[in-house]
Short mmCIF file of C-alpha atoms and ligand atoms in Angstrom, two decimals:
data_model
loop_
_atom_site.label_atom_id
_atom_site.label_comp_id
_atom_site.label_asym_id
_atom_site.label_seq_id
_atom_site.Cartn_x
_atom_site.Cartn_y
_atom_site.Cartn_z
CA MET A 1 -157.91 101.99 26.87
CA PRO A 2 -159.60 105.37 27.54
CA GLU A 3 -161.76 106.43 24.61
CA GLY A 4 -159.75 109.60 23.86
CA ILE A 5 -156.57 107.56 23.54
CA GLU A 6 -158.26 104.99 21.38
CA LYS A 7 -159.54 107.65 19.00
CA LEU A 8 -156.07 109.11 18.62
CA VAL A 9 -154.61 105.63 18.03
CA GLU A 10 -157.18 105.16 15.25
CA LEU A 11 -155.79 108.25 13.54
CA PHE A 12 -152.13 107.22 13.78
CA VAL A 13 -152.93 103.76 12.41
CA LYS A 14 -153.91 105.47 9.16
CA PHE A 15 -150.30 106.64 8.67
CA PRO A 16 -148.21 104.65 6.15
CA GLY A 17 -146.35 101.80 7.80
CA VAL A 18 -147.79 102.39 11.28
CA GLY A 19 -149.47 99.48 13.06
CA PRO A 20 -151.65 99.59 16.21
CA ARG A 21 -148.77 98.95 18.59
CA GLN A 22 -146.66 101.74 17.18
CA ALA A 23 -149.70 104.03 17.08
CA ARG A 24 -150.20 103.48 20.82
CA ARG A 25 -146.54 104.31 21.43
CA PHE A 26 -146.99 107.61 19.56
CA VAL A 27 -150.04 108.50 21.67
CA TYR A 28 -148.31 107.76 24.97
CA TYR A 29 -145.29 109.68 23.77
CA LEU A 30 -147.50 112.68 23.13
CA LEU A 31 -149.20 112.31 26.52
CA ASN A 32 -145.79 112.45 28.16
CA GLN A 33 -144.81 115.70 26.45
CA ARG A 34 -145.19 119.16 27.92
CA PRO A 35 -148.22 121.18 26.72
CA GLN A 36 -145.89 123.45 24.70
CA PHE A 37 -144.90 120.51 22.53
CA ILE A 38 -148.53 119.75 21.67
CA ASP A 39 -149.16 123.44 20.92
CA LEU A 40 -146.11 123.49 18.65
CA LEU A 41 -147.26 120.36 16.85
CA ILE A 42 -150.71 121.83 16.25
CA ALA A 43 -149.20 125.12 15.07
CA ARG A 44 -146.84 123.35 12.65
CA LEU A 45 -149.66 121.24 11.25
CA ASN A 46 -151.75 124.34 10.67
CA ALA A 47 -148.79 126.13 9.08
CA VAL A 48 -148.22 123.26 6.65
CA ARG A 49 -151.89 123.26 5.76
CA SER A 50 -151.91 126.95 4.94
CA GLU A 51 -148.44 127.19 3.35
CA ILE A 52 -148.51 124.12 1.13
CA ASN A 53 -150.78 123.60 -1.87
CA GLN A 54 -151.38 120.57 -4.04
CA CYS A 55 -150.64 121.35 -7.69
CA LYS A 56 -153.74 121.08 -9.87
CA GLU A 57 -151.64 119.77 -12.77
CA CYS A 58 -149.18 117.23 -11.34
CA TYR A 59 -150.65 116.74 -7.84
CA ARG A 60 -147.40 117.38 -5.99
CA PHE A 61 -147.30 119.46 -2.85
CA PHE A 62 -145.50 122.77 -3.19
CA PRO A 63 -144.96 125.92 -1.07
CA ASN A 64 -147.75 128.31 -1.81
CA LYS A 65 -145.90 131.62 -1.83
CA VAL A 66 -147.78 133.37 -4.58
CA ASP A 67 -151.25 131.95 -4.12
CA ALA A 68 -150.67 129.69 -7.12
CA VAL A 69 -152.72 126.57 -7.91
CA VAL A 70 -150.06 125.22 -10.27
CA CYS A 71 -146.48 124.47 -9.17
CA GLU A 72 -143.34 126.05 -10.65
CA VAL A 73 -142.45 122.92 -12.63
CA CYS A 74 -145.84 122.79 -14.36
CA ARG A 75 -145.59 126.53 -15.02
CA ASP A 76 -142.22 126.10 -16.76
CA GLN A 77 -142.84 126.91 -20.44
CA ASN A 78 -139.50 125.44 -21.51
CA LEU A 79 -140.42 121.88 -20.57
CA GLY A 80 -142.70 121.18 -23.53
CA HIS A 81 -145.12 118.27 -23.47
CA ASP A 82 -143.11 115.48 -25.08
CA THR A 83 -142.20 113.55 -21.92
CA LEU A 84 -144.50 112.67 -19.02
CA ILE A 85 -142.89 110.96 -16.03
CA ILE A 86 -145.25 109.11 -13.71
CA VAL A 87 -144.13 108.65 -10.10
CA GLU A 88 -145.79 107.26 -7.01
CA LYS A 89 -145.16 110.04 -4.54
CA ASP A 90 -143.60 113.43 -3.87
CA VAL A 91 -140.29 112.05 -2.55
CA ASP A 92 -139.81 110.16 -5.85
CA PHE A 93 -140.42 113.37 -7.75
CA ASP A 94 -137.83 115.09 -5.54
CA ALA A 95 -135.28 112.30 -6.14
CA LEU A 96 -135.67 112.43 -9.93
CA ARG A 97 -135.64 116.22 -10.13
CA LYS A 98 -132.56 116.36 -7.93
CA ALA A 99 -130.79 113.74 -10.05
CA ASN A 100 -131.53 115.96 -13.07
CA LEU A 101 -131.14 113.10 -15.53
CA ILE A 102 -134.23 113.68 -17.60
CA GLN A 103 -136.31 116.62 -18.69
CA GLY A 104 -140.04 116.27 -18.61
CA ARG A 105 -143.26 116.94 -16.86
CA TYR A 106 -144.43 114.85 -13.95
CA PHE A 107 -147.57 113.26 -12.60
CA ILE A 108 -147.85 112.03 -9.02
CA LEU A 109 -150.10 108.98 -8.73
CA GLY A 110 -150.49 109.18 -4.98
CA GLY A 111 -149.96 105.44 -4.45
CA LEU A 112 -149.52 102.03 -6.05
CA ILE A 113 -152.11 99.38 -6.85
CA PRO A 114 -151.89 96.19 -4.74
CA ILE A 115 -152.29 92.98 -6.72
CA LEU A 116 -155.77 92.00 -5.55
CA GLU A 117 -157.17 95.52 -5.36
CA LYS A 118 -160.72 95.65 -6.75
CA ASN A 119 -161.05 99.40 -6.76
CA PRO A 120 -157.73 100.94 -7.89
CA GLU A 121 -159.32 104.38 -8.40
CA ARG A 122 -159.48 104.57 -4.61
CA LEU A 123 -155.67 104.50 -4.36
CA VAL A 124 -154.27 106.15 -7.48
CA LYS A 125 -155.42 109.02 -9.66
CA ILE A 126 -156.38 107.03 -12.73
CA ASN A 127 -158.89 109.36 -14.36
CA PRO A 128 -156.81 112.52 -13.83
CA LEU A 129 -153.88 110.63 -15.41
CA LEU A 130 -155.95 109.66 -18.47
CA GLU A 131 -157.09 113.26 -18.85
CA LYS A 132 -153.51 114.47 -18.56
CA VAL A 133 -152.21 112.03 -21.18
CA GLU A 134 -155.08 112.88 -23.52
CA ASN A 135 -154.31 116.56 -23.11
CA PHE A 136 -150.55 116.09 -23.65
CA SER A 137 -151.26 113.92 -26.71
CA THR A 138 -152.68 116.93 -28.48
CA LYS A 139 -149.50 118.87 -27.62
CA GLY A 140 -146.91 116.46 -29.03
CA LEU A 141 -146.51 113.80 -26.34
CA GLN A 142 -143.76 111.32 -27.32
CA GLU A 143 -143.22 109.18 -24.24
CA VAL A 144 -144.88 108.24 -20.96
CA ILE A 145 -142.32 106.92 -18.49
CA PHE A 146 -143.42 104.88 -15.48
CA ALA A 147 -140.81 105.63 -12.81
CA LEU A 148 -142.18 103.41 -10.06
CA SER A 149 -140.55 101.22 -7.44
CA ALA A 150 -139.25 97.85 -8.60
CA ASN A 151 -141.59 95.67 -6.54
CA PRO A 152 -144.71 93.58 -7.30
CA GLN A 153 -147.03 96.50 -6.53
CA GLY A 154 -145.05 98.79 -8.83
CA ASP A 155 -145.14 96.20 -11.64
CA HIS A 156 -148.84 95.61 -11.16
CA THR A 157 -149.51 99.34 -11.26
CA VAL A 158 -147.63 99.67 -14.54
CA GLU A 159 -149.62 96.75 -15.97
CA ILE A 160 -153.03 98.19 -15.03
CA LEU A 161 -152.22 101.73 -16.09
CA SER A 162 -150.59 100.70 -19.40
CA GLU A 163 -153.79 98.85 -20.20
CA LYS A 164 -155.86 101.94 -19.40
CA LEU A 165 -153.56 104.07 -21.55
CA SER A 166 -153.57 101.65 -24.44
CA PRO A 167 -156.53 103.18 -26.40
CA LEU A 168 -154.91 106.60 -26.13
CA ARG A 169 -151.59 105.22 -27.27
CA GLN A 170 -153.18 103.61 -30.30
CA LYS A 171 -154.89 106.86 -31.17
CA HIS A 172 -151.94 109.20 -30.60
CA ASP A 173 -148.92 106.92 -31.05
CA PHE A 174 -146.70 107.71 -28.08
CA LYS A 175 -144.30 105.35 -26.35
CA ILE A 176 -144.89 103.84 -22.90
CA SER A 177 -141.73 102.85 -21.05
CA THR A 178 -140.72 101.62 -17.61
CA LEU A 179 -137.43 101.94 -15.76
CA GLY A 180 -134.83 99.28 -16.56
CA ARG A 181 -133.82 96.82 -13.92
CA GLY A 182 -130.72 98.79 -12.98
CA LEU A 183 -133.18 99.47 -10.21
CA SER A 184 -132.81 96.09 -8.54
CA THR A 185 -135.92 94.21 -7.53
CA GLY A 186 -137.47 95.41 -4.31
CA THR A 187 -135.83 98.82 -4.46
CA GLU A 188 -137.91 101.82 -3.63
CA LEU A 189 -137.21 104.61 -6.06
CA GLU A 190 -136.67 107.18 -3.32
CA TYR A 191 -133.73 105.20 -1.87
CA SER A 192 -131.93 104.71 -5.19
CA ASP A 193 -128.57 106.41 -5.65
CA LEU A 194 -127.68 108.56 -8.63
CA ASP A 195 -125.88 105.82 -10.61
CA THR A 196 -128.75 103.39 -10.14
CA LEU A 197 -131.30 105.98 -11.28
CA LYS A 198 -129.15 106.84 -14.25
CA SER A 199 -128.83 103.23 -15.39
CA ALA A 200 -132.55 102.61 -14.76
CA LEU A 201 -133.46 105.58 -16.96
CA GLU A 202 -130.94 104.76 -19.67
CA ASN A 203 -132.13 101.16 -19.82
CA ARG A 204 -135.80 101.93 -19.84
CA LYS A 205 -137.90 99.85 -22.16
ZN1 ZN B 1 -147.25 120.73 -10.80
#
């Protein structure tokens, strides 16, 4: 394979769920497109980079219309600090916000921790989460809800993070809960329908 192609394949392989074979298909697809398509792709990528910011509080990506470093949800004074909902990724945040079943502030982990992972800090924002919980604890935090996918990685992530949060919980006495198994095993949160989310939240423990 020509070196230029190989280098591009190496980039696509980094995408979630993309293997080498699929990455090569993407590259050849791009090579077959007209130059305008490539220009458009580059322009759109640049636009996203300049128009979207990552919130300094919850780590979600949000449209940067007012040059803000904190998103509109974290700026909302009415939300209080009693409930912190921890999700894996932005689409999960979107699903829960859209369902509008629970009021609270959010934290986006950025990933899940695989069972044999030796260096979980590499994949999820552990220290920023601890700082957040510590900060909320001084403002009346009542409950930390893990709203993660119902799969072994999700369970393992809850286990590791609950352990990390345990000293803070003992000191500040808040509740740690996880979604009930209305979310059937193997279900990714983002694909859950409204009724399933509702029952998972109501049956949290
Ligand atoms: Zn935010």
